[in-house]
Short mmCIF file of C-alpha atoms in Angstrom, two decimals:
data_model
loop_
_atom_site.label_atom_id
_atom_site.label_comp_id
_atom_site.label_asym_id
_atom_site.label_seq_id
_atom_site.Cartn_x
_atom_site.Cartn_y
_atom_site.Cartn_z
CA UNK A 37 12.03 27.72 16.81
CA UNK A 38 11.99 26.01 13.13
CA UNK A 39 11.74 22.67 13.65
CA UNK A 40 14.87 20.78 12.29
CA UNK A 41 12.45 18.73 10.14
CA UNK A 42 11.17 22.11 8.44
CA UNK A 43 14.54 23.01 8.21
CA UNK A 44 16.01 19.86 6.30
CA UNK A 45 13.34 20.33 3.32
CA UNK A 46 15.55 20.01 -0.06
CA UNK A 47 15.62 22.76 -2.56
CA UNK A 48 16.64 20.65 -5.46
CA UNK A 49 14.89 17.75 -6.79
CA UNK A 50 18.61 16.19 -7.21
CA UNK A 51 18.46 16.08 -3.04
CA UNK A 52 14.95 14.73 -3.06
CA UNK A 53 14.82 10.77 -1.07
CA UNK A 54 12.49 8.66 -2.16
CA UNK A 55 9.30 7.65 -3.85
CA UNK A 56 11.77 6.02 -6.38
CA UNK A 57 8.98 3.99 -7.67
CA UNK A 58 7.97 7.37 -9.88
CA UNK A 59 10.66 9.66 -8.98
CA UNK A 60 14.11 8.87 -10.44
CA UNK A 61 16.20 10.83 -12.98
CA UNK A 62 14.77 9.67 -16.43
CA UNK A 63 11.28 9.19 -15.56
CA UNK A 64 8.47 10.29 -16.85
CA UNK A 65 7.43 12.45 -13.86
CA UNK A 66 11.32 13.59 -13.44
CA UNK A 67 11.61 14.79 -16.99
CA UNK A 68 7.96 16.96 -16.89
CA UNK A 69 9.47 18.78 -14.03
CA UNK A 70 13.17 19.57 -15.55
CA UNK A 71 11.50 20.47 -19.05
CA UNK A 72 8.37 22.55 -17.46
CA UNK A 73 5.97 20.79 -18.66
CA UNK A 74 4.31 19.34 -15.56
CA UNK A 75 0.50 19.42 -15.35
CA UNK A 76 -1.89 19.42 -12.15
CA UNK A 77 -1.03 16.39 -9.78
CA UNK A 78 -2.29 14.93 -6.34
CA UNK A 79 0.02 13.22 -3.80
CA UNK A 80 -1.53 11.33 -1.94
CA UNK A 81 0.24 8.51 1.10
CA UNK A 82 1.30 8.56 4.74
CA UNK A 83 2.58 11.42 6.47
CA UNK A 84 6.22 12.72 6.52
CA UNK A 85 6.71 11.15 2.87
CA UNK A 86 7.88 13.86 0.52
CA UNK A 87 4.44 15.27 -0.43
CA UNK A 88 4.72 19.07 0.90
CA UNK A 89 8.73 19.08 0.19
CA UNK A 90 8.54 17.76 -3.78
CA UNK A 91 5.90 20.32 -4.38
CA UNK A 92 7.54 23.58 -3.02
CA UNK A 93 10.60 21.87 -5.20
CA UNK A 94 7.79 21.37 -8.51
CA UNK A 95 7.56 25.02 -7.76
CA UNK A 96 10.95 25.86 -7.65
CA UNK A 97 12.04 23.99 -10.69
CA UNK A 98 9.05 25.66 -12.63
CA UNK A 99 10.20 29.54 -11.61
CA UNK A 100 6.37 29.39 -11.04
CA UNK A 101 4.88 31.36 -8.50
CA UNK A 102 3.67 29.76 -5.38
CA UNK A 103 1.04 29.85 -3.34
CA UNK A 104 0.61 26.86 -0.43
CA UNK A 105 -2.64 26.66 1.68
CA UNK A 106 -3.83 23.65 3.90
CA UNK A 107 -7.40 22.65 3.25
CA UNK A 108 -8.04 22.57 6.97
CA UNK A 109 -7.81 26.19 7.63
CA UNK A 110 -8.95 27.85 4.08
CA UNK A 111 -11.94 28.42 3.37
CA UNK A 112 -13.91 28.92 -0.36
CA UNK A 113 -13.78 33.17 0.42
CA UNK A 114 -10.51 32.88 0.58
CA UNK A 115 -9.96 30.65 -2.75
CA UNK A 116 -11.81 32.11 -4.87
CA UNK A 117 -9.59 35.25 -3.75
CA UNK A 118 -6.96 33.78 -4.99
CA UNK A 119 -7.79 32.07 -7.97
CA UNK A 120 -8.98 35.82 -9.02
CA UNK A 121 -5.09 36.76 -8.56
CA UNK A 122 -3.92 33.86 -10.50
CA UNK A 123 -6.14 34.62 -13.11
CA UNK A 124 -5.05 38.22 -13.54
CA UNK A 125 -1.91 36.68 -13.42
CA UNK A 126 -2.79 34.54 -16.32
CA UNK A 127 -4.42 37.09 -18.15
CA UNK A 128 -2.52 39.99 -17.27
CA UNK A 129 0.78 41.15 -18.76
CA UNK A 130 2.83 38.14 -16.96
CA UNK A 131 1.19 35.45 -18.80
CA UNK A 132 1.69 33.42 -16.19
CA UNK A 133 0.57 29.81 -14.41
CA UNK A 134 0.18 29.71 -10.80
CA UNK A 135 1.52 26.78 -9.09
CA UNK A 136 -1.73 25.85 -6.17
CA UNK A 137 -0.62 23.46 -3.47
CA UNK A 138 -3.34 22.09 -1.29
CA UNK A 139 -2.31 20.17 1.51
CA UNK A 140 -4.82 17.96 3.11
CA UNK A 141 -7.58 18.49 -0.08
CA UNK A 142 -9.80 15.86 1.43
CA UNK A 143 -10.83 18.47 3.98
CA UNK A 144 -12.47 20.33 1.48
CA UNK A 145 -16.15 19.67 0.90
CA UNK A 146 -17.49 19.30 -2.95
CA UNK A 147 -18.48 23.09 -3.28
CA UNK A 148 -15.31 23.99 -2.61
CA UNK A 149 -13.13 21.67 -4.46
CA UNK A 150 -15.46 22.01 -7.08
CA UNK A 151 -14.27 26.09 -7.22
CA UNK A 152 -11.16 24.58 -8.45
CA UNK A 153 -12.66 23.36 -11.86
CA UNK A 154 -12.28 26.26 -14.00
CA UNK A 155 -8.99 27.31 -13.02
CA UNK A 156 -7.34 24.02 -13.73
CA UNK A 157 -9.32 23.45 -16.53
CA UNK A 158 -7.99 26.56 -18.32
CA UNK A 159 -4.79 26.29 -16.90
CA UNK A 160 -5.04 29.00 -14.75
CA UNK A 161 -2.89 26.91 -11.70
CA UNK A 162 -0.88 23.80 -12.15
CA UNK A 163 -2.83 22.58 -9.14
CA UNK A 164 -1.07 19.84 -6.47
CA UNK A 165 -3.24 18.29 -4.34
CA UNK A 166 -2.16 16.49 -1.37
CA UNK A 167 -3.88 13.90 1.09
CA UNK A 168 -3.36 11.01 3.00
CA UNK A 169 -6.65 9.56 2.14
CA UNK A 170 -7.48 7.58 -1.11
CA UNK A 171 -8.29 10.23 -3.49
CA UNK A 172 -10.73 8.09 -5.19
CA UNK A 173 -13.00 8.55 -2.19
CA UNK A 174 -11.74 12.02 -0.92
CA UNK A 175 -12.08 13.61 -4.05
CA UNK A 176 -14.20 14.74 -6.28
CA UNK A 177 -14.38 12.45 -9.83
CA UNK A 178 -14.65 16.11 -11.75
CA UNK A 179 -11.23 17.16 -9.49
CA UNK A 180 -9.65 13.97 -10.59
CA UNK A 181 -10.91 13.96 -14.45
CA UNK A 182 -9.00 17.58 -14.96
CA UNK A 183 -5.69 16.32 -13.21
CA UNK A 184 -5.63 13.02 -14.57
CA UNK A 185 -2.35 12.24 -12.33
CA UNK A 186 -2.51 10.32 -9.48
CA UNK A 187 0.59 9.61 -7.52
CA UNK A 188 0.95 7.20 -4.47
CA UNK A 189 3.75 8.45 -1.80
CA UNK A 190 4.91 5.19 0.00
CA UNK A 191 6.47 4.98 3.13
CA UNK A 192 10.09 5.67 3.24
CA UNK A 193 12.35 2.30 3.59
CA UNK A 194 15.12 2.28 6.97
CA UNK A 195 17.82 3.25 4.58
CA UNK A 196 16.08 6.37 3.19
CA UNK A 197 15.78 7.81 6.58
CA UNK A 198 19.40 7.01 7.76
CA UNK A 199 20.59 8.55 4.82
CA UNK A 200 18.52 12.02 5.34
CA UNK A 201 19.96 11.73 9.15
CA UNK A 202 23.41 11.24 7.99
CA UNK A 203 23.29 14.40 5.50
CA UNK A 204 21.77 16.48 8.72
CA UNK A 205 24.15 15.30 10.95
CA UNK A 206 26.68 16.73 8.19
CA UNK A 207 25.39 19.44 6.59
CA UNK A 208 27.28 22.52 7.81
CA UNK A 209 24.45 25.13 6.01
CA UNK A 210 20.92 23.47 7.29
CA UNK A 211 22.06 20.95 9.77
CA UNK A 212 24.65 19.83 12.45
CA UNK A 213 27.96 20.32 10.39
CA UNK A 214 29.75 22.29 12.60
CA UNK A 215 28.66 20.67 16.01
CA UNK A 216 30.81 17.18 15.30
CA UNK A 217 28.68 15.25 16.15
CA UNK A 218 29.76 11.73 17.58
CA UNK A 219 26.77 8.99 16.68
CA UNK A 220 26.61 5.22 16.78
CA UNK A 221 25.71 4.06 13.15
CA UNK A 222 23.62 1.66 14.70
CA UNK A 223 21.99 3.90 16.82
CA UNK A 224 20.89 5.95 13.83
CA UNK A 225 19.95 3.06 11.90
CA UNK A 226 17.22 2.40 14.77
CA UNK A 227 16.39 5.56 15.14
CA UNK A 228 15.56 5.30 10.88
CA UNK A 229 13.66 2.15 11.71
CA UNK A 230 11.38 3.42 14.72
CA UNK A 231 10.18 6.37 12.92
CA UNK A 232 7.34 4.11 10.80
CA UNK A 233 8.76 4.95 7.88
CA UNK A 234 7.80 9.07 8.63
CA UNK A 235 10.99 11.02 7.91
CA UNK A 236 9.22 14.14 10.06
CA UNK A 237 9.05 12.06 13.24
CA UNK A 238 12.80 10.83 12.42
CA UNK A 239 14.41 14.21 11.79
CA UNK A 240 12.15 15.70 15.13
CA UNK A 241 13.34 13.32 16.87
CA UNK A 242 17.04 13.77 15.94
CA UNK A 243 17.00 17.81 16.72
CA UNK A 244 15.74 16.85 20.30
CA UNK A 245 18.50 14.28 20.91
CA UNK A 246 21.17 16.82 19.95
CA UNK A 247 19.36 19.97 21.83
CA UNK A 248 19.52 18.38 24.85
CA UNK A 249 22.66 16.39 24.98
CA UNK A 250 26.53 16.55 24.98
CA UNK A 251 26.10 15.59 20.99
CA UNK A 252 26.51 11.73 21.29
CA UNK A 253 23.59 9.74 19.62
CA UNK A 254 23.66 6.19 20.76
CA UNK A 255 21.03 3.70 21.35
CA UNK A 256 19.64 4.48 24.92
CA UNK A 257 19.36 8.60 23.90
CA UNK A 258 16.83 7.18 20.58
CA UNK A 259 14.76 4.95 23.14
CA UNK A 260 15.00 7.67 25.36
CA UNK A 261 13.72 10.01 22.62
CA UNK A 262 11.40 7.85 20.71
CA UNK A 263 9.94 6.38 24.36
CA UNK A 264 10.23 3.38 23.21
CA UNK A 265 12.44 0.09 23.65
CA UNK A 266 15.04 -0.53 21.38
CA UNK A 267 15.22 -4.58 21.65
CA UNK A 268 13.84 -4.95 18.64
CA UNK A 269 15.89 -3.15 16.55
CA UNK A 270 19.08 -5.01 17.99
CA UNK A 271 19.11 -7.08 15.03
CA UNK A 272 17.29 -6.03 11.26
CA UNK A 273 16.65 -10.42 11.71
CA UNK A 274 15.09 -9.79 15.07
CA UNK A 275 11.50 -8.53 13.51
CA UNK A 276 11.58 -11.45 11.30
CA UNK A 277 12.11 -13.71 13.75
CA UNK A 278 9.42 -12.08 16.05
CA UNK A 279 7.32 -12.43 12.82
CA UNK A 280 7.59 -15.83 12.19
CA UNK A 281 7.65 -17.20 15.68
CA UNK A 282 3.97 -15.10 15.72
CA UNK A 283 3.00 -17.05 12.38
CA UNK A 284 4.09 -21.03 13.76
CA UNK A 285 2.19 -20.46 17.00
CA UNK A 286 -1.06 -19.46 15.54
CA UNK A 287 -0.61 -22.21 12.87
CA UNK A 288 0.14 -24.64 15.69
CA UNK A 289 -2.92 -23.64 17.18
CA UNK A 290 -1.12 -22.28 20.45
CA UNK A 291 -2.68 -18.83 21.32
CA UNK A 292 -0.58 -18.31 24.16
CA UNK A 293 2.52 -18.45 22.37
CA UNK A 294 0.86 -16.42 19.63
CA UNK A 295 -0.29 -13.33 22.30
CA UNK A 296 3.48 -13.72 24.02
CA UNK A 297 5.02 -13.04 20.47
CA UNK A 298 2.50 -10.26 19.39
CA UNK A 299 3.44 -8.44 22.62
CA UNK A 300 7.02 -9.08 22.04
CA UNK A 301 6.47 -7.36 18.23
CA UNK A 302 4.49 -4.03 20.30
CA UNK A 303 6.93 -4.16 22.91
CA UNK A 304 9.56 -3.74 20.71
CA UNK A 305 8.51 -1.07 18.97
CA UNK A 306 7.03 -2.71 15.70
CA UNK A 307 3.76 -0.78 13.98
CA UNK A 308 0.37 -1.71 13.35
CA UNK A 309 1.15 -2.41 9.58
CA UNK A 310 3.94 -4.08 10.32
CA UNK A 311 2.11 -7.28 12.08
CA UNK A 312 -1.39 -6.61 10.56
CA UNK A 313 0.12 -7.27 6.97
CA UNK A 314 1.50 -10.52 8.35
CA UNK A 315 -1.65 -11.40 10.26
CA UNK A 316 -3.89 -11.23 6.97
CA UNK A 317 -1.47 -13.48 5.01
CA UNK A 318 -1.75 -15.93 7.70
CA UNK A 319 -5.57 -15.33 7.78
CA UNK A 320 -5.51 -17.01 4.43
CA UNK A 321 -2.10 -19.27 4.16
CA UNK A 322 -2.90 -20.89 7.65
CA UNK A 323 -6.76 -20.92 8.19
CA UNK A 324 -8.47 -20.20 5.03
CA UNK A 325 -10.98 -22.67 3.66
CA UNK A 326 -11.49 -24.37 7.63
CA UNK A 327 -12.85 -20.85 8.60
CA UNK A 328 -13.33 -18.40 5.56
CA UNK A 329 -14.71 -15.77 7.89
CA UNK A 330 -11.74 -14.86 9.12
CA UNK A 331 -10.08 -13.14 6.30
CA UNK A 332 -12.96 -10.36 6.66
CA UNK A 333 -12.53 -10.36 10.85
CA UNK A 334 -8.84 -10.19 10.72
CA UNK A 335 -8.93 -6.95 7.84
CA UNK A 336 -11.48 -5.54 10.41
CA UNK A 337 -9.44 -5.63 13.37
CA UNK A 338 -5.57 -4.24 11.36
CA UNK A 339 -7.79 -1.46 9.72
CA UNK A 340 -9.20 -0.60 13.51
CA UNK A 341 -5.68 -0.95 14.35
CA UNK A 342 -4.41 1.78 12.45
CA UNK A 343 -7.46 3.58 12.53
CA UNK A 344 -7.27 4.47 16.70
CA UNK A 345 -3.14 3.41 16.51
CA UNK A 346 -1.07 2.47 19.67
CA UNK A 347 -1.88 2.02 22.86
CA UNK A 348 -5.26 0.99 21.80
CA UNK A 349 -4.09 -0.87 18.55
CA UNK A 350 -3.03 -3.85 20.50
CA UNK A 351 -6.90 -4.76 21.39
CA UNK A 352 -7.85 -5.41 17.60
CA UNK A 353 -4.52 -7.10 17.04
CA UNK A 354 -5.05 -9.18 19.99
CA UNK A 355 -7.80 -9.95 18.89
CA UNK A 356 -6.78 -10.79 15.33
CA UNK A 357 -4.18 -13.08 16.92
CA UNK A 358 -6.11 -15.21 19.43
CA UNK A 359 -9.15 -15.71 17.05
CA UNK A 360 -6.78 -17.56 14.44
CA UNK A 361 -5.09 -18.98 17.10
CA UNK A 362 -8.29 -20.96 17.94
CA UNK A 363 -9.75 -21.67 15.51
CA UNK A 364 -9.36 -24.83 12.87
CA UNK A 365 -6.67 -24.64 10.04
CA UNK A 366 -6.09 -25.55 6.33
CA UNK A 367 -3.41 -23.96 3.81
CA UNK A 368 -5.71 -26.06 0.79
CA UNK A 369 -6.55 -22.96 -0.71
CA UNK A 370 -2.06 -22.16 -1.20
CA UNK A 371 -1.71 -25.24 -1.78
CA UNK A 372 -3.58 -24.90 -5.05
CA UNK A 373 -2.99 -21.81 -6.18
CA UNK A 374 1.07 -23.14 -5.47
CA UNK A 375 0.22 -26.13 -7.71
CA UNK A 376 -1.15 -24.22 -10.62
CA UNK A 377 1.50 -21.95 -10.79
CA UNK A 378 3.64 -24.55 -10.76
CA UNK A 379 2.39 -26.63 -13.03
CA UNK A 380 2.31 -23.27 -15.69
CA UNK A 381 5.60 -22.77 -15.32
CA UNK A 382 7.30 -25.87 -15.80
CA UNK A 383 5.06 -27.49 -18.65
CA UNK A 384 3.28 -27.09 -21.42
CA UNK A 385 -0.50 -26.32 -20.83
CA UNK A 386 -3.52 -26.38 -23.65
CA UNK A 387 -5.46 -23.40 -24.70
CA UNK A 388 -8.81 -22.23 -23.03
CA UNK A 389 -11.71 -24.99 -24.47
CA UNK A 390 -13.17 -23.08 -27.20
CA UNK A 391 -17.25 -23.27 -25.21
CA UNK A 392 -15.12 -21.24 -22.46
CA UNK A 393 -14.08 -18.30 -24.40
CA UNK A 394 -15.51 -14.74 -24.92
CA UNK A 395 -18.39 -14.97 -27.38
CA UNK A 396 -19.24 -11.45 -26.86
CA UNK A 397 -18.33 -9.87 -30.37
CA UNK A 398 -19.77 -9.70 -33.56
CA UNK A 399 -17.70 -13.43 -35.19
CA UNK A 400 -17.49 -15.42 -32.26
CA UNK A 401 -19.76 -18.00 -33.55
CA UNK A 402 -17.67 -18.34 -36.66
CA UNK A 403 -14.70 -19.22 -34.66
CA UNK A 404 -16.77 -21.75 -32.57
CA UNK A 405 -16.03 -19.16 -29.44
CA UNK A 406 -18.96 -20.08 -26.33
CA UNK A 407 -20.16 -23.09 -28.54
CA UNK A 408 -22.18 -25.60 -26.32
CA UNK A 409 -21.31 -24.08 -23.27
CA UNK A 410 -24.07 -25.13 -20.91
CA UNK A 411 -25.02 -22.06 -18.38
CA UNK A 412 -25.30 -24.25 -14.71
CA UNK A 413 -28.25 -21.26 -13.55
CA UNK A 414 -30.43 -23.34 -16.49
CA UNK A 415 -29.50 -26.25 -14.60
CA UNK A 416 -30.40 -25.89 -11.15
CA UNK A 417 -26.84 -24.63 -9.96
CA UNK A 418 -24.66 -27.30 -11.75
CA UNK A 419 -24.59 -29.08 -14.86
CA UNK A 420 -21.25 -31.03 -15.65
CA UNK A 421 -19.04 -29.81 -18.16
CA UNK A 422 -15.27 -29.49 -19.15
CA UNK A 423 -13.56 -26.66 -17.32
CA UNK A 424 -9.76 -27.17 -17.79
CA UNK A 425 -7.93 -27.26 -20.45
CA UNK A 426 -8.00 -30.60 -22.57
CA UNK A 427 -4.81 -31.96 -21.16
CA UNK A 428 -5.67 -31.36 -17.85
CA UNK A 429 -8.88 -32.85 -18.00
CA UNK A 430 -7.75 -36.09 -19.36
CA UNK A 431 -5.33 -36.28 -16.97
CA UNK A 432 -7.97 -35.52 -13.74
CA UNK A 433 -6.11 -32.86 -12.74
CA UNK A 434 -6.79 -31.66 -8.80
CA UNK A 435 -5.18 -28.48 -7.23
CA UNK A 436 -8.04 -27.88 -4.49
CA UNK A 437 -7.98 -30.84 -2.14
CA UNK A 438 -10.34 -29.92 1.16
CA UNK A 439 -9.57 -31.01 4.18
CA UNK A 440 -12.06 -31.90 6.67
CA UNK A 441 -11.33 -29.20 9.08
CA UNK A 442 -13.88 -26.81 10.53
CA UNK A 443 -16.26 -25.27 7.81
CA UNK A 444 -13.91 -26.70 5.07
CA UNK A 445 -15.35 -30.16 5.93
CA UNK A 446 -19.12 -28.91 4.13
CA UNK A 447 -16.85 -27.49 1.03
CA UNK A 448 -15.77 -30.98 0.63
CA UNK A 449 -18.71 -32.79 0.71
CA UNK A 450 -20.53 -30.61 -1.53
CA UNK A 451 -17.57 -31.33 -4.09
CA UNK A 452 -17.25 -34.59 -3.20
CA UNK A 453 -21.21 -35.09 -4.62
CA UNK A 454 -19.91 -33.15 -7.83
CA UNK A 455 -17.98 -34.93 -8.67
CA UNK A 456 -19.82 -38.13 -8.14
CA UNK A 457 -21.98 -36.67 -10.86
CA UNK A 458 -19.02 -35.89 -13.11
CA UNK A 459 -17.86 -39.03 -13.23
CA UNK A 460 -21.33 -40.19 -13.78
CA UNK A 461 -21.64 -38.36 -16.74
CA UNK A 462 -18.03 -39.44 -18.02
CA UNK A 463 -19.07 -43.47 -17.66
CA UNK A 464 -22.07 -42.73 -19.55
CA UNK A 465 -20.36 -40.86 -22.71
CA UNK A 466 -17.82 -43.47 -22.31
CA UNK A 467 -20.54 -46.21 -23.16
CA UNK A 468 -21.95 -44.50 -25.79
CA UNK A 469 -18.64 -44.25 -27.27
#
């Protein structure tokens, strides 16, 4: 049996949902497709975003032939065989480009990715790569040099799902048209939002719920399907609430209350990504300077997170959580970066001091660029000198003020003595004035 997800693949790039951050009508990437002049491409993002579908469409739109094969279960024989046919293809009478979709590419070791050099290179294949890791680690720089685009797939938003799940529910060729179908809006709406943002898992899940009931969709058949409770998807404010209730109690130092609301995120069906993007904003907005460390620790324990995912995930998370929980705080570090943004946008600031700026060109000296700039290394570590611009200097400007909280307290002393020796030097120019 086809699953419905397999089924539900658009032929046209008109149908196509998503990715609108490079795929729209007008675009650069939309017009190389409707006037055939696409080149060789990789895809890269999450799972269940588009990657597979807008390639067989690429394809399509190209009157190209095709040829798909997953990285995973091809080996180089089996390439090369067919970069032979696509080169008599080239050669031959047709004249014509293959279209080469690899999925998962980053299986491939170098040998064989490097087999795909000459091919693209002579334009042999339009070749489409596709993986979920980073291509700048997964493949090879040569690969990359000869396809020269990169494009990010992104998670589809709530609304892009529910709109894929409406057009199923109503298309009468592909989908559930002719069943009549009675569904709660909000029921599909949380069935959009459990999904992680993976329109496969959303349109799978679907085809179960109407296989194997009278063709009503409301919310307990999705947390039936999904196996998961739907509590948290009562409300679209209920996550942010969840979210910030998780951010006051590990500001307020109260790890209890911070565990009870990360279990009340997990429980409710919210994803590693989800809280771990909230958790390293607060690793810097709430502790920051009183415990640098934990900026590094708290990355650690989201990328573990999604690395081993759910059940597991909630270990690293936890542990995220509780360590920030407990340990001192200071929000001096937004605080100034808040202050100088402010103070660029609502007055006038002077230019760069002339011993600050680039001297590394041929007439830099002429225009007095890196002039008696004093290089603190010759100095022992610190030599004073005029950092700010002129009218911030004169006026003692201070975004960074330290607290005395946990490892922020040595920060401040050290700075403290600095500036002792600043103003030092500023009473003794002053006298010689």
């Amino acid at each position: 049996m086809i699953p419905l997800s397999t089924k539900m693949r658009p032929d046209r790039i008109e149908d196509f949902v998503g990715q609108k951050h490079f795929m729209y009508e007008g675009s650069l990437f939309y017009n190389s497709i409707k006037n055939g002049t696409f080149e060789s491409a990789v895809f890269f993002g999450p799972s269940g975003t588009g990657k597979t579908t807008l390639a067989r469409i690429i394809a399509k739109e190209l009157d190209s032939s095709f040829v798909e094969i997953n990285a995973s279960v091809t080996g180089t024989k089996e390439l090369k065989e067919i970069l032979a046919k696509a080169s008599d293809r080239f050669y031959g009478l047709l004249k014509e480009t293959t279209c080469l979709y690899v999925d998962e590419v980053h299986r491939w070791n170098k040998l064989q990715q490097d087999s795909l050099l000459k091919a693209i290179e002579e334009g042999v294949v339009k070749f489409i790569g596709s993986t979920t890791e980073n291509p700048y680690f997964s493949i090879n720089k040569a690969v990359l040099s000869r396809v020269g685009n990169i494009y990010e797939f992104k998670c589809l938003s709530t609304d892009e799902i529910k709109l894929i799940l409406e057009r199923t529910i109503k298309d009468s060729d592909k989908g559930f048209g002719g069943l009549n179908i009675q569904y709660d809006d909000e029921a599909l709406r949380i069935l959009a939002a459990m999904s992680g943002g993976d329109c496969r898992v959303a349109l799978d899940a679907l085809g179960f719920i109407v296989d194997n009931t009278d063709l009503k969709i409301d919310r307990e058949t999705v947390a039936e399907a999904m196996q998961k409770q739907t509590t948290f998807y009562d409300k679209e404010e209920d996550k942010y609430n969840l979210l910030s209730a998780l951010q006051k109690s590990v500001r307020g130092s109260d790890p209890d209350a911070a565990v009870h609301y990360l279990a009340r995120l997990i429980e409710g069906g919210a994803d590693e990504m989800m809280i771990g993007r909230r958790l390293m904003v607060m690793a810097s907005e709430d502790v920051g300077m009183a415990y640098p460390n934990a900026i590094s620790i708290v990355t650690s324990c989201v990328q573990a997170a999604q690395m081993i995912g759910f059940p597991e995930a909630q270990i690293p998370l936890a542990h995220a959580t509780v360590l920030m929980a407990s340990c001192p705080k200071s929000n001096s570090a937004n605080e100034a970066i808040c202050a100088a943004l402010s103070d660029l946008r609502t007055r006038k600031i002077d230019d760069v001091p002339d011993h600050l700026k680039d001297s590394h060109y041929s007439g830099a000296g002429k225009l007095g660029r890196g002039i008696g700039y004093k290089y603190p290394h010759a100095y022992g570590g610190y030599v004073p000198q005029q950092y700010l611009p002129d009218n911030l200097y004169n006026e003692g400007t201070r975004y960074y003020v330290p607290t005395s909280n946990g490892s922020e307290s040595s920060f401040r002393k050290y700075l403290e003595e600095l500036r002792k020796i600043d103003e030092n030097e500023r009473k003794k120019n002053s006298n010689k004035g």
